[in-house]
DNA sequence: ACCTGAACACCGTTCAAGT
DNA sequence: ACCTGAACACCGTTCAAGT
């Protein structure tokens, strides 16, 4: 038998594909991602991708997971980003060396996590509809759910409540990263007939402050959410004794 | 010239198309909606649709708007569903005849609206990713934004705050209707290695209580949100004098 | 005005073939 | 093991043609 010169370095691997997919989505939107287009971007023929991923959806899953892997979880006493997070560290990992949310500082942990979570998604807005719809079975998503649940239980929340907190925070953050509220209004004053929409007279001004409005609403909502949970926490604690 | 027998009733109109599109999405998911498939469902040839809508996206816009048109707005003193809402009335329009959220009962109005909003989206979960991403320029969405803004301003919120409340409620409701939290976990106890996910030991149980968990998290979050806003409202009112 | 068939430039995925 | 070209069954949309 002749020896084959075959092991001449594969052109593709899963990381390279997921990375290129995310870059393409960031640049041109979810709809621009086709397997053929992605393959071309990687200098390869369309069907080649199927040697590394079973379906296009699996490629999207991998891309989405790299986004969630960027969320800072250190405030829950976790061990930084997991094994799949690659070279770059977490984002927004301010404050002291990961001491965890012991005692009563779960509201601060929730606040910091919520901001980091939103920032990670806002960096890649076009993949959020896919990311938010999907089942969340992806490793980084599970790691996040694990850290939040553990952090809330450690802080004194009953397990059933800790689960709900993880869920409701996910609702709010994905919802806020998904669609712009302010961006839903057009910058033309004549667009909103007072007869149809009596209170929308100033709505056209929102278009010019898109990011401010959306960030302000996010911050207001996040604080309200945490304040409201703190109220319920008090009720639980006093009922305890 | 001979007289032509042309006006023999058009086979299609915008309402019929939007209705059929929504039915198809409800039954088989967003991905199942293709112009060709939809046309076949309507007993017509593919390109026919383009006599009534400019693009497939415009069809989706119309379908999405019929969903939002089902949301009850009577708690804001509005005049029921708008002109585009069709024959069926609003949903969850309980309580007394639309007297509006005068005085200090804005928290009740927000609570009732939030529930009706979520219920409307939960009736058509497959269209939510599209609905939430889109710009919200659709008539029913504008009518809703107008009613909420007006209701909050009438109740005593400063306009900038009223805008944020509309936005943050939209974030939370669309996020909660978009993806199931509990559905993100698989019903298999062996799926979550304790070495990777130390706190997810009971997570597999969530899969069996999908709707309960998601609804419970929504209710907890909605109450927390409104309680937190009430706290801020107090601060505003006392600062006023 | 409204519907049709043919056509264009795309899709995701499979598969036999090459190395 | 990994990549290729050809092929299959689809897409959204345009357009000339019919009534």
Short mmCIF file of C-alpha atoms (C1' of nucleotides) in Angstrom, two decimals:
data_model
loop_
_atom_site.label_atom_id
_atom_site.label_comp_id
_atom_site.label_asym_id
_atom_site.label_seq_id
_atom_site.Cartn_x
_atom_site.Cartn_y
_atom_site.Cartn_z
CA UNK A 1 0.00 0.00 0.00
CA UNK A 2 1.20 3.46 -0.73
CA UNK A 3 1.13 5.96 2.11
CA UNK A 4 -1.40 8.64 1.52
CA UNK A 5 -0.59 12.35 1.87
CA UNK A 6 -4.01 12.85 3.42
CA UNK A 7 -3.47 14.50 6.84
CA UNK A 8 -2.69 17.87 5.28
CA UNK A 9 -4.61 19.89 7.85
CA UNK A 10 -8.39 20.16 7.58
CA UNK A 11 -9.58 23.43 6.08
CA UNK A 12 -12.49 23.66 8.49
CA UNK A 13 -13.40 23.07 12.11
CA UNK A 14 -16.45 23.78 14.24
CA UNK A 15 -15.04 26.90 15.90
CA UNK A 16 -14.03 28.52 12.65
CA UNK A 17 -17.47 27.84 11.18
CA UNK A 18 -19.39 29.14 14.22
CA UNK A 19 -17.20 32.24 14.35
CA UNK A 20 -17.69 33.02 10.67
CA UNK A 21 -21.44 32.45 10.98
CA UNK A 22 -21.70 34.94 13.83
CA UNK A 23 -19.61 37.49 11.95
CA UNK A 24 -21.83 37.17 8.89
CA UNK A 25 -24.99 37.52 10.99
CA UNK A 26 -23.58 40.54 12.81
CA UNK A 27 -22.67 42.19 9.53
CA UNK A 28 -25.71 41.40 7.42
CA UNK A 29 -28.45 39.92 9.59
CA UNK A 30 -29.88 36.48 10.26
CA UNK A 31 -31.43 36.22 6.80
CA UNK A 32 -28.02 36.65 5.16
CA UNK A 33 -26.74 33.41 6.66
CA UNK A 34 -27.06 30.64 4.13
CA UNK A 35 -24.90 27.55 4.13
CA UNK A 36 -23.69 28.37 0.64
CA UNK A 37 -22.85 31.95 1.49
CA UNK A 38 -21.11 30.92 4.71
CA UNK A 39 -19.09 28.28 2.90
CA UNK A 40 -18.01 30.83 0.29
CA UNK A 41 -16.89 33.16 3.09
CA UNK A 42 -14.73 30.31 4.39
CA UNK A 43 -13.30 29.59 0.96
CA UNK A 44 -14.93 26.22 0.71
CA UNK A 45 -17.77 24.48 -1.08
CA UNK A 46 -21.29 24.40 0.36
CA UNK A 47 -21.65 20.76 1.41
CA UNK A 48 -18.30 20.84 3.24
CA UNK A 49 -20.00 22.28 6.29
CA UNK A 50 -21.92 19.05 6.75
CA UNK A 51 -18.72 17.29 7.72
CA UNK A 52 -18.72 19.38 10.91
CA UNK A 53 -22.37 20.17 11.65
CA UNK A 54 -25.45 18.07 11.03
CA UNK A 55 -27.65 21.01 10.04
CA UNK A 56 -27.64 24.75 9.57
CA UNK A 57 -29.52 25.01 12.88
CA UNK A 58 -26.64 23.31 14.68
CA UNK A 59 -24.31 25.98 13.31
CA UNK A 60 -26.64 28.65 14.66
CA UNK A 61 -26.72 26.90 18.03
CA UNK A 62 -22.94 27.02 18.22
CA UNK A 63 -22.85 30.69 17.23
CA UNK A 64 -25.53 31.56 19.79
CA UNK A 65 -23.68 29.75 22.52
CA UNK A 66 -20.51 31.79 21.99
CA UNK A 67 -22.61 34.91 22.62
CA UNK A 68 -24.09 33.62 25.88
CA UNK A 69 -20.61 32.47 26.94
CA UNK A 70 -19.61 36.13 27.15
CA UNK A 71 -21.97 36.86 30.03
CA UNK A 72 -20.22 37.54 33.34
CA UNK A 73 -21.26 35.09 36.05
CA UNK A 74 -18.58 35.88 38.62
CA UNK A 75 -21.07 37.71 40.86
CA UNK A 76 -22.63 34.35 41.68
CA UNK A 77 -19.35 32.95 42.94
CA UNK A 78 -18.81 31.06 39.71
CA UNK A 79 -15.49 30.20 38.15
CA UNK A 80 -15.45 32.66 35.28
CA UNK A 81 -16.29 31.56 31.74
CA UNK A 82 -16.57 27.86 31.08
CA UNK A 83 -14.37 25.65 28.88
CA UNK A 84 -16.08 26.67 25.65
CA UNK A 85 -15.57 30.39 26.06
CA UNK A 86 -12.31 30.63 24.16
CA UNK A 87 -9.50 33.07 24.75
CA UNK A 88 -11.36 36.24 25.66
CA UNK A 89 -12.57 36.59 29.22
CA UNK A 90 -15.92 37.61 30.59
CA UNK A 91 -17.37 41.05 30.08
CA UNK A 92 -18.08 43.65 32.75
CA UNK A 93 -16.33 41.66 35.44
CA UNK A 94 -15.74 44.70 37.61
CA UNK A 95 -15.48 44.91 41.38
CA UNK A 96 -13.59 42.59 43.69
CA UNK A 97 -12.20 39.13 42.99
CA UNK A 98 -15.17 36.74 42.61
CA UNK A 99 -16.33 36.39 46.16
CA UNK A 100 -19.86 35.38 45.25
CA UNK A 101 -23.22 36.68 46.36
CA UNK A 102 -23.13 35.59 49.96
CA UNK A 103 -25.45 37.06 52.56
CA UNK A 104 -27.96 39.65 51.37
CA UNK A 105 -26.30 41.13 48.29
CA UNK A 106 -28.30 39.09 45.80
CA UNK A 107 -29.92 42.29 44.47
CA UNK A 108 -26.49 43.61 43.48
CA UNK A 109 -25.62 40.31 41.86
CA UNK A 110 -28.85 40.31 39.88
CA UNK A 111 -28.26 43.89 38.80
CA UNK A 112 -24.72 43.24 37.59
CA UNK A 113 -25.68 40.01 35.87
CA UNK A 114 -28.66 41.57 34.15
CA UNK A 115 -26.51 44.32 32.72
CA UNK A 116 -23.80 41.97 31.53
CA UNK A 117 -26.40 39.64 30.02
CA UNK A 118 -28.06 42.46 28.10
CA UNK A 119 -24.73 43.88 26.95
CA UNK A 120 -23.65 40.50 25.57
CA UNK A 121 -26.86 40.16 23.55
CA UNK A 122 -26.83 43.80 22.45
CA UNK A 123 -23.39 43.17 20.91
CA UNK A 124 -25.01 40.69 18.54
CA UNK A 125 -28.60 41.84 18.13
CA UNK A 126 -29.30 39.94 14.93
CA UNK A 127 -28.87 36.54 16.51
CA UNK A 128 -31.13 37.31 19.49
CA UNK A 129 -34.39 36.16 17.83
CA UNK A 130 -32.82 32.77 17.24
CA UNK A 131 -31.13 32.64 20.62
CA UNK A 132 -34.27 33.61 22.53
CA UNK A 133 -36.56 31.19 20.70
CA UNK A 134 -34.34 28.18 21.01
CA UNK A 135 -34.54 25.84 23.92
CA UNK A 136 -31.53 27.05 25.86
CA UNK A 137 -30.09 23.56 26.02
CA UNK A 138 -26.78 24.99 24.88
CA UNK A 139 -23.87 24.58 27.29
CA UNK A 140 -23.29 28.27 28.04
CA UNK A 141 -27.01 28.74 28.65
CA UNK A 142 -27.07 25.85 31.08
CA UNK A 143 -23.97 27.16 32.84
CA UNK A 144 -25.74 30.51 33.24
CA UNK A 145 -28.95 28.94 34.56
CA UNK A 146 -26.88 26.88 36.97
CA UNK A 147 -24.98 29.90 38.31
CA UNK A 148 -28.09 32.06 38.77
CA UNK A 149 -30.04 29.30 40.46
CA UNK A 150 -27.14 28.48 42.77
CA UNK A 151 -26.58 32.12 43.59
CA UNK A 152 -30.20 32.75 44.52
CA UNK A 153 -30.48 29.61 46.63
CA UNK A 154 -27.24 30.49 48.42
CA UNK A 155 -28.69 33.93 49.14
CA UNK A 156 -31.69 32.39 50.86
CA UNK A 157 -34.34 32.08 48.16
CA UNK A 158 -36.38 28.87 48.16
CA UNK A 159 -35.54 26.72 45.10
CA UNK A 160 -38.91 27.26 43.42
CA UNK A 161 -38.43 31.01 43.66
CA UNK A 162 -34.85 30.80 42.44
CA UNK A 163 -36.10 29.02 39.32
CA UNK A 164 -38.69 31.71 38.66
CA UNK A 165 -36.10 34.45 39.10
CA UNK A 166 -33.87 32.85 36.50
CA UNK A 167 -36.81 32.59 34.12
CA UNK A 168 -38.18 36.08 34.59
CA UNK A 169 -34.78 37.68 34.20
CA UNK A 170 -34.33 35.77 30.97
CA UNK A 171 -37.70 37.03 29.76
CA UNK A 172 -36.85 40.62 30.48
CA UNK A 173 -33.30 40.63 29.14
CA UNK A 174 -34.03 38.76 25.92
CA UNK A 175 -37.12 40.88 25.37
CA UNK A 176 -35.13 44.07 25.80
CA UNK A 177 -32.34 42.91 23.46
CA UNK A 178 -34.76 41.57 20.87
CA UNK A 179 -36.52 44.55 19.51
CA UNK A 180 -36.04 48.24 19.97
CA UNK A 181 -39.05 50.01 21.38
CA UNK A 182 -37.95 53.45 20.27
CA UNK A 183 -36.93 52.08 16.87
CA UNK A 184 -40.56 51.18 16.30
CA UNK A 185 -41.40 54.82 15.81
CA UNK A 186 -40.65 56.76 12.71
CA UNK A 187 -38.98 60.15 12.87
CA UNK A 188 -41.74 61.88 10.97
CA UNK A 189 -44.17 63.98 12.99
CA UNK A 190 -46.91 63.56 10.39
CA UNK A 191 -46.84 59.76 10.71
CA UNK A 192 -49.17 59.68 13.70
CA UNK A 193 -52.59 61.10 13.02
CA UNK A 194 -53.92 62.54 16.32
CA UNK A 195 -57.33 61.17 15.42
CA UNK A 196 -55.97 57.62 15.48
CA UNK A 197 -53.34 58.01 18.19
CA UNK A 198 -54.29 60.89 20.49
CA UNK A 199 -51.26 60.53 22.79
CA UNK A 200 -48.53 59.92 20.25
CA UNK A 201 -47.92 63.55 19.35
CA UNK A 202 -44.31 63.45 20.49
CA UNK A 203 -43.64 59.85 19.50
CA UNK A 204 -41.65 60.79 16.42
CA UNK A 205 -38.99 62.26 18.70
CA UNK A 206 -38.20 58.80 20.05
CA UNK A 207 -36.61 57.76 16.78
CA UNK A 208 -33.73 60.16 17.37
CA UNK A 209 -33.00 58.79 20.84
CA UNK A 210 -33.31 55.11 20.08
CA UNK A 211 -30.47 53.85 22.25
CA UNK A 212 -31.07 56.22 25.15
CA UNK A 213 -34.75 55.35 25.33
CA UNK A 214 -34.15 51.62 25.14
CA UNK A 215 -31.33 51.67 27.67
CA UNK A 216 -33.34 53.90 30.01
CA UNK A 217 -36.32 51.58 29.82
CA UNK A 218 -34.08 48.60 30.46
CA UNK A 219 -32.50 50.21 33.53
CA UNK A 220 -35.87 51.34 34.89
CA UNK A 221 -37.33 47.88 34.38
CA UNK A 222 -34.34 46.08 35.84
CA UNK A 223 -34.45 48.20 39.00
CA UNK A 224 -38.22 47.81 39.33
CA UNK A 225 -37.89 44.06 38.93
CA UNK A 226 -35.20 43.80 41.60
CA UNK A 227 -36.96 46.20 43.97
CA UNK A 228 -40.15 44.20 43.60
CA UNK A 229 -38.31 40.95 44.28
CA UNK A 230 -36.69 42.50 47.37
CA UNK A 231 -40.16 43.29 48.67
CA UNK A 232 -41.18 39.68 48.20
CA UNK A 233 -37.96 38.49 49.83
CA UNK A 234 -38.82 40.47 52.94
CA UNK A 235 -42.24 38.88 53.09
CA UNK A 236 -40.68 35.43 52.81
CA UNK A 237 -38.09 36.13 55.52
CA UNK A 238 -40.56 37.49 58.04
CA UNK A 239 -42.91 34.58 57.38
CA UNK A 240 -39.97 32.29 58.15
CA UNK A 241 -39.93 33.05 61.85
CA UNK B 1 -66.08 46.89 -27.74
CA UNK B 2 -67.50 43.79 -26.15
CA UNK B 3 -68.35 43.93 -22.45
CA UNK B 4 -66.00 41.82 -20.39
CA UNK B 5 -67.23 39.36 -17.73
CA UNK B 6 -64.34 40.39 -15.48
CA UNK B 7 -65.86 41.44 -12.13
CA UNK B 8 -66.55 37.86 -11.07
CA UNK B 9 -65.45 38.32 -7.48
CA UNK B 10 -61.74 38.30 -6.66
CA UNK B 11 -60.54 35.01 -5.21
CA UNK B 12 -58.27 36.73 -2.72
CA UNK B 13 -58.14 39.72 -0.42
CA UNK B 14 -55.71 40.92 2.24
CA UNK B 15 -57.74 39.66 5.20
CA UNK B 16 -58.14 36.17 3.81
CA UNK B 17 -54.41 35.96 3.09
CA UNK B 18 -53.33 37.26 6.52
CA UNK B 19 -55.78 34.92 8.24
CA UNK B 20 -54.56 31.88 6.31
CA UNK B 21 -50.94 32.83 6.98
CA UNK B 22 -51.54 32.99 10.72
CA UNK B 23 -53.39 29.67 10.68
CA UNK B 24 -50.52 28.02 8.83
CA UNK B 25 -47.94 29.47 11.24
CA UNK B 26 -49.98 28.40 14.25
CA UNK B 27 -50.30 24.88 12.89
CA UNK B 28 -46.80 24.28 11.55
CA UNK B 29 -44.49 27.07 12.66
CA UNK B 30 -42.95 30.15 11.10
CA UNK B 31 -40.65 28.14 8.85
CA UNK B 32 -43.62 26.40 7.25
CA UNK B 33 -44.91 29.66 5.81
CA UNK B 34 -43.81 29.98 2.21
CA UNK B 35 -45.61 32.03 -0.36
CA UNK B 36 -46.08 28.95 -2.50
CA UNK B 37 -47.43 26.86 0.34
CA UNK B 38 -49.74 29.65 1.50
CA UNK B 39 -51.05 30.14 -2.02
CA UNK B 40 -51.74 26.42 -2.32
CA UNK B 41 -53.67 26.54 0.96
CA UNK B 42 -55.79 29.31 -0.56
CA UNK B 43 -56.36 27.33 -3.75
CA UNK B 44 -54.42 29.77 -5.84
CA UNK B 45 -51.12 30.07 -7.66
CA UNK B 46 -48.01 31.42 -5.94
CA UNK B 47 -47.56 34.80 -7.60
CA UNK B 48 -51.22 35.71 -7.02
CA UNK B 49 -50.37 36.89 -3.53
CA UNK B 50 -48.33 39.72 -4.99
CA UNK B 51 -51.49 41.38 -6.22
CA UNK B 52 -52.38 42.04 -2.58
CA UNK B 53 -49.07 42.30 -0.72
CA UNK B 54 -45.75 43.67 -1.89
CA UNK B 55 -43.65 41.07 -0.09
CA UNK B 56 -43.90 38.01 2.13
CA UNK B 57 -42.83 40.24 5.03
CA UNK B 58 -45.87 42.46 4.48
CA UNK B 59 -48.08 39.37 4.82
CA UNK B 60 -46.36 38.55 8.11
CA UNK B 61 -46.88 42.13 9.28
CA UNK B 62 -50.59 41.84 8.65
CA UNK B 63 -50.79 38.49 10.44
CA UNK B 64 -48.83 39.84 13.42
CA UNK B 65 -51.08 42.86 13.67
CA UNK B 66 -54.21 40.74 13.99
CA UNK B 67 -52.61 39.08 17.02
CA UNK B 68 -51.78 42.38 18.74
CA UNK B 69 -55.27 43.63 17.91
CA UNK B 70 -56.64 41.01 20.34
CA UNK B 71 -55.03 42.66 23.36
CA UNK B 72 -57.51 44.26 25.74
CA UNK B 73 -56.90 48.00 26.18
CA UNK B 74 -60.13 48.93 27.91
CA UNK B 75 -58.37 49.39 31.28
CA UNK B 76 -56.74 52.50 29.88
CA UNK B 77 -60.07 54.08 29.09
CA UNK B 78 -59.73 53.25 25.39
CA UNK B 79 -62.53 52.53 23.00
CA UNK B 80 -62.12 48.76 22.64
CA UNK B 81 -60.43 47.18 19.64
CA UNK B 82 -59.69 49.42 16.68
CA UNK B 83 -61.09 49.33 13.16
CA UNK B 84 -58.80 46.52 12.03
CA UNK B 85 -59.72 44.07 14.77
CA UNK B 86 -62.40 42.23 12.83
CA UNK B 87 -65.52 40.65 14.23
CA UNK B 88 -64.24 39.11 17.45
CA UNK B 89 -63.89 41.40 20.46
CA UNK B 90 -61.03 41.89 22.86
CA UNK B 91 -59.84 39.19 25.18
CA UNK B 92 -59.96 39.20 28.98
CA UNK B 93 -62.10 42.30 29.06
CA UNK B 94 -63.41 41.47 32.50
CA UNK B 95 -64.52 43.85 35.23
CA UNK B 96 -66.69 46.90 34.82
CA UNK B 97 -67.51 48.87 31.72
CA UNK B 98 -64.35 50.65 30.49
CA UNK B 99 -64.06 53.48 32.96
CA UNK B 100 -60.34 53.99 32.43
CA UNK B 101 -57.41 54.08 34.83
CA UNK B 102 -58.20 57.33 36.54
CA UNK B 103 -56.69 58.23 39.89
CA UNK B 104 -54.22 55.79 41.43
CA UNK B 105 -55.25 52.46 39.94
CA UNK B 106 -52.58 52.40 37.27
CA UNK B 107 -51.00 49.31 38.88
CA UNK B 108 -54.22 47.37 38.33
CA UNK B 109 -54.41 48.57 34.76
CA UNK B 110 -50.83 47.49 34.11
CA UNK B 111 -51.49 44.10 35.67
CA UNK B 112 -54.61 43.45 33.60
CA UNK B 113 -53.00 44.70 30.40
CA UNK B 114 -49.86 42.65 30.94
CA UNK B 115 -51.90 39.49 31.35
CA UNK B 116 -54.06 40.14 28.31
CA UNK B 117 -50.97 41.03 26.24
CA UNK B 118 -49.19 37.82 27.20
CA UNK B 119 -52.31 35.71 26.62
CA UNK B 120 -52.74 37.14 23.12
CA UNK B 121 -49.15 36.29 22.20
CA UNK B 122 -49.27 32.89 23.90
CA UNK B 123 -52.21 31.99 21.65
CA UNK B 124 -49.90 32.32 18.65
CA UNK B 125 -46.42 31.50 19.95
CA UNK B 126 -44.86 30.78 16.57
CA UNK B 127 -45.32 34.29 15.26
CA UNK B 128 -43.84 35.95 18.36
CA UNK B 129 -40.21 35.94 17.14
CA UNK B 130 -41.28 37.87 14.08
CA UNK B 131 -43.67 40.12 15.98
CA UNK B 132 -41.12 40.99 18.66
CA UNK B 133 -38.28 41.71 16.25
CA UNK B 134 -40.21 43.89 13.89
CA UNK B 135 -40.48 47.60 14.37
CA UNK B 136 -43.92 47.77 15.88
CA UNK B 137 -45.08 50.29 13.31
CA UNK B 138 -48.15 48.17 12.75
CA UNK B 139 -51.47 49.87 13.51
CA UNK B 140 -52.53 47.65 16.41
CA UNK B 141 -49.09 48.05 17.99
CA UNK B 142 -49.32 51.82 17.73
CA UNK B 143 -52.83 51.78 19.16
CA UNK B 144 -51.52 49.79 22.10
CA UNK B 145 -48.55 52.11 22.66
CA UNK B 146 -50.90 55.08 22.49
CA UNK B 147 -53.32 53.63 25.05
CA UNK B 148 -50.60 52.66 27.53
CA UNK B 149 -48.83 55.99 27.27
CA UNK B 150 -52.08 57.89 27.66
CA UNK B 151 -53.14 55.76 30.60
CA UNK B 152 -49.88 56.28 32.46
CA UNK B 153 -49.79 60.03 31.85
CA UNK B 154 -53.41 60.32 32.99
CA UNK B 155 -52.47 58.44 36.15
CA UNK B 156 -49.81 61.00 36.96
CA UNK B 157 -46.60 59.61 35.47
CA UNK B 158 -44.34 62.13 33.73
CA UNK B 159 -44.29 61.51 29.95
CA UNK B 160 -40.69 60.27 29.89
CA UNK B 161 -41.54 57.68 32.53
CA UNK B 162 -44.73 56.68 30.73
CA UNK B 163 -42.67 55.94 27.62
CA UNK B 164 -40.25 53.78 29.59
CA UNK B 165 -43.11 51.86 31.18
CA UNK B 166 -44.55 51.02 27.78
CA UNK B 167 -41.15 49.87 26.59
CA UNK B 168 -40.23 47.78 29.61
CA UNK B 169 -43.59 46.06 29.68
CA UNK B 170 -43.14 45.19 26.03
CA UNK B 171 -39.71 43.74 26.79
CA UNK B 172 -41.02 41.56 29.56
CA UNK B 173 -44.17 40.31 27.85
CA UNK B 174 -42.59 39.54 24.49
CA UNK B 175 -39.65 37.90 26.23
CA UNK B 176 -41.95 35.70 28.25
CA UNK B 177 -44.04 34.71 25.24
CA UNK B 178 -41.01 34.12 23.05
CA UNK B 179 -39.27 31.16 24.53
CA UNK B 180 -40.14 28.77 27.25
CA UNK B 181 -37.69 28.73 30.11
CA UNK B 182 -38.81 25.39 31.45
CA UNK B 183 -38.92 23.97 27.93
CA UNK B 184 -35.19 24.57 27.73
CA UNK B 185 -34.59 21.66 30.03
CA UNK B 186 -34.80 18.07 29.04
CA UNK B 187 -36.77 15.56 31.11
CA UNK B 188 -33.80 13.27 31.56
CA UNK B 189 -32.07 13.34 34.95
CA UNK B 190 -28.80 12.10 33.44
CA UNK B 191 -28.60 15.07 31.06
CA UNK B 192 -27.00 17.38 33.61
CA UNK B 193 -23.64 16.20 34.88
CA UNK B 194 -23.23 17.56 38.44
CA UNK B 195 -19.58 18.25 37.66
CA UNK B 196 -20.62 20.73 34.97
CA UNK B 197 -23.82 22.03 36.53
CA UNK B 198 -23.66 21.62 40.31
CA UNK B 199 -27.08 23.15 41.00
CA UNK B 200 -29.11 21.62 38.19
CA UNK B 201 -29.81 18.33 39.92
CA UNK B 202 -33.57 18.84 39.84
CA UNK B 203 -33.69 20.72 36.56
CA UNK B 204 -35.02 17.77 34.60
CA UNK B 205 -38.24 18.02 36.61
CA UNK B 206 -38.99 21.38 35.01
CA UNK B 207 -39.71 19.74 31.68
CA UNK B 208 -42.84 18.15 33.10
CA UNK B 209 -44.22 21.45 34.40
CA UNK B 210 -43.43 23.62 31.41
CA UNK B 211 -46.56 25.77 31.45
CA UNK B 212 -46.84 26.07 35.22
CA UNK B 213 -43.23 27.18 35.57
CA UNK B 214 -43.43 29.69 32.73
CA UNK B 215 -46.74 31.13 33.90
CA UNK B 216 -45.52 31.30 37.51
CA UNK B 217 -42.37 33.11 36.46
CA UNK B 218 -44.41 35.52 34.38
CA UNK B 219 -46.78 36.30 37.26
CA UNK B 220 -43.91 36.72 39.72
CA UNK B 221 -42.07 39.00 37.32
CA UNK B 222 -45.13 41.05 36.44
CA UNK B 223 -45.91 41.66 40.12
CA UNK B 224 -42.31 42.52 40.93
CA UNK B 225 -42.20 44.93 38.00
CA UNK B 226 -45.37 46.71 39.09
CA UNK B 227 -44.41 46.74 42.78
CA UNK B 228 -41.04 48.24 41.86
CA UNK B 229 -42.70 50.88 39.70
CA UNK B 230 -45.09 51.73 42.56
CA UNK B 231 -42.08 52.35 44.76
CA UNK B 232 -40.66 54.75 42.20
CA UNK B 233 -44.04 56.44 41.80
CA UNK B 234 -44.09 57.20 45.52
CA UNK B 235 -40.65 58.78 45.29
CA UNK B 236 -41.79 60.95 42.40
CA UNK B 237 -44.97 62.06 44.18
CA UNK B 238 -43.24 63.01 47.44
CA UNK B 239 -40.54 64.87 45.52
CA UNK B 240 -43.34 66.80 43.82
CA UNK B 241 -44.23 68.78 46.92
"C1'" DA C 1 -58.05 44.33 -11.79
"C1'" DC C 2 -56.68 39.96 -10.80
"C1'" DC C 3 -54.88 35.44 -11.82
"C1'" DT C 4 -51.67 32.27 -14.48
"C1'" DG C 5 -47.30 29.67 -16.09
"C1'" DA C 6 -42.61 30.23 -17.09
"C1'" DA C 7 -38.46 31.84 -15.58
"C1'" DC C 8 -34.45 33.68 -12.56
"C1'" DA C 9 -31.47 33.42 -8.91
"C1'" DC C 10 -31.42 31.48 -5.04
"C1'" DC C 11 -32.06 27.87 -0.87
"C1'" DG C 12 -30.72 23.18 2.64
"C1'" DT C 13 -29.28 18.76 2.16
"C1'" DT C 14 -27.82 14.12 0.10
"C1'" DC C 15 -24.68 11.38 -2.18
"C1'" DA C 16 -21.27 9.23 -5.03
"C1'" DA C 17 -16.74 10.30 -6.07
"C1'" DG C 18 -12.12 11.77 -5.22
"C1'" DT C 19 -7.74 12.17 -2.18
"C1'" DA D 1 -11.37 11.97 7.29
"C1'" DC D 2 -12.55 15.66 4.71
"C1'" DC D 3 -13.66 18.08 0.52
"C1'" DT D 4 -15.92 18.27 -4.22
"C1'" DG D 5 -19.56 18.67 -8.06
"C1'" DA D 6 -23.95 17.17 -9.40
"C1'" DA D 7 -28.46 16.64 -8.16
"C1'" DC D 8 -33.17 17.02 -5.68
"C1'" DA D 9 -36.86 19.45 -3.99
"C1'" DC D 10 -37.58 23.49 -2.63
"C1'" DC D 11 -37.56 29.01 -2.02
"C1'" DG D 12 -39.21 34.68 -3.09
"C1'" DT D 13 -40.12 37.44 -6.74
"C1'" DT D 14 -40.68 39.25 -11.67
"C1'" DC D 15 -42.98 39.41 -15.83
"C1'" DA D 16 -45.47 38.74 -20.02
"C1'" DA D 17 -49.75 36.85 -21.03
"C1'" DG D 18 -54.58 35.98 -20.47
"C1'" DT D 19 -59.50 37.41 -19.06
#
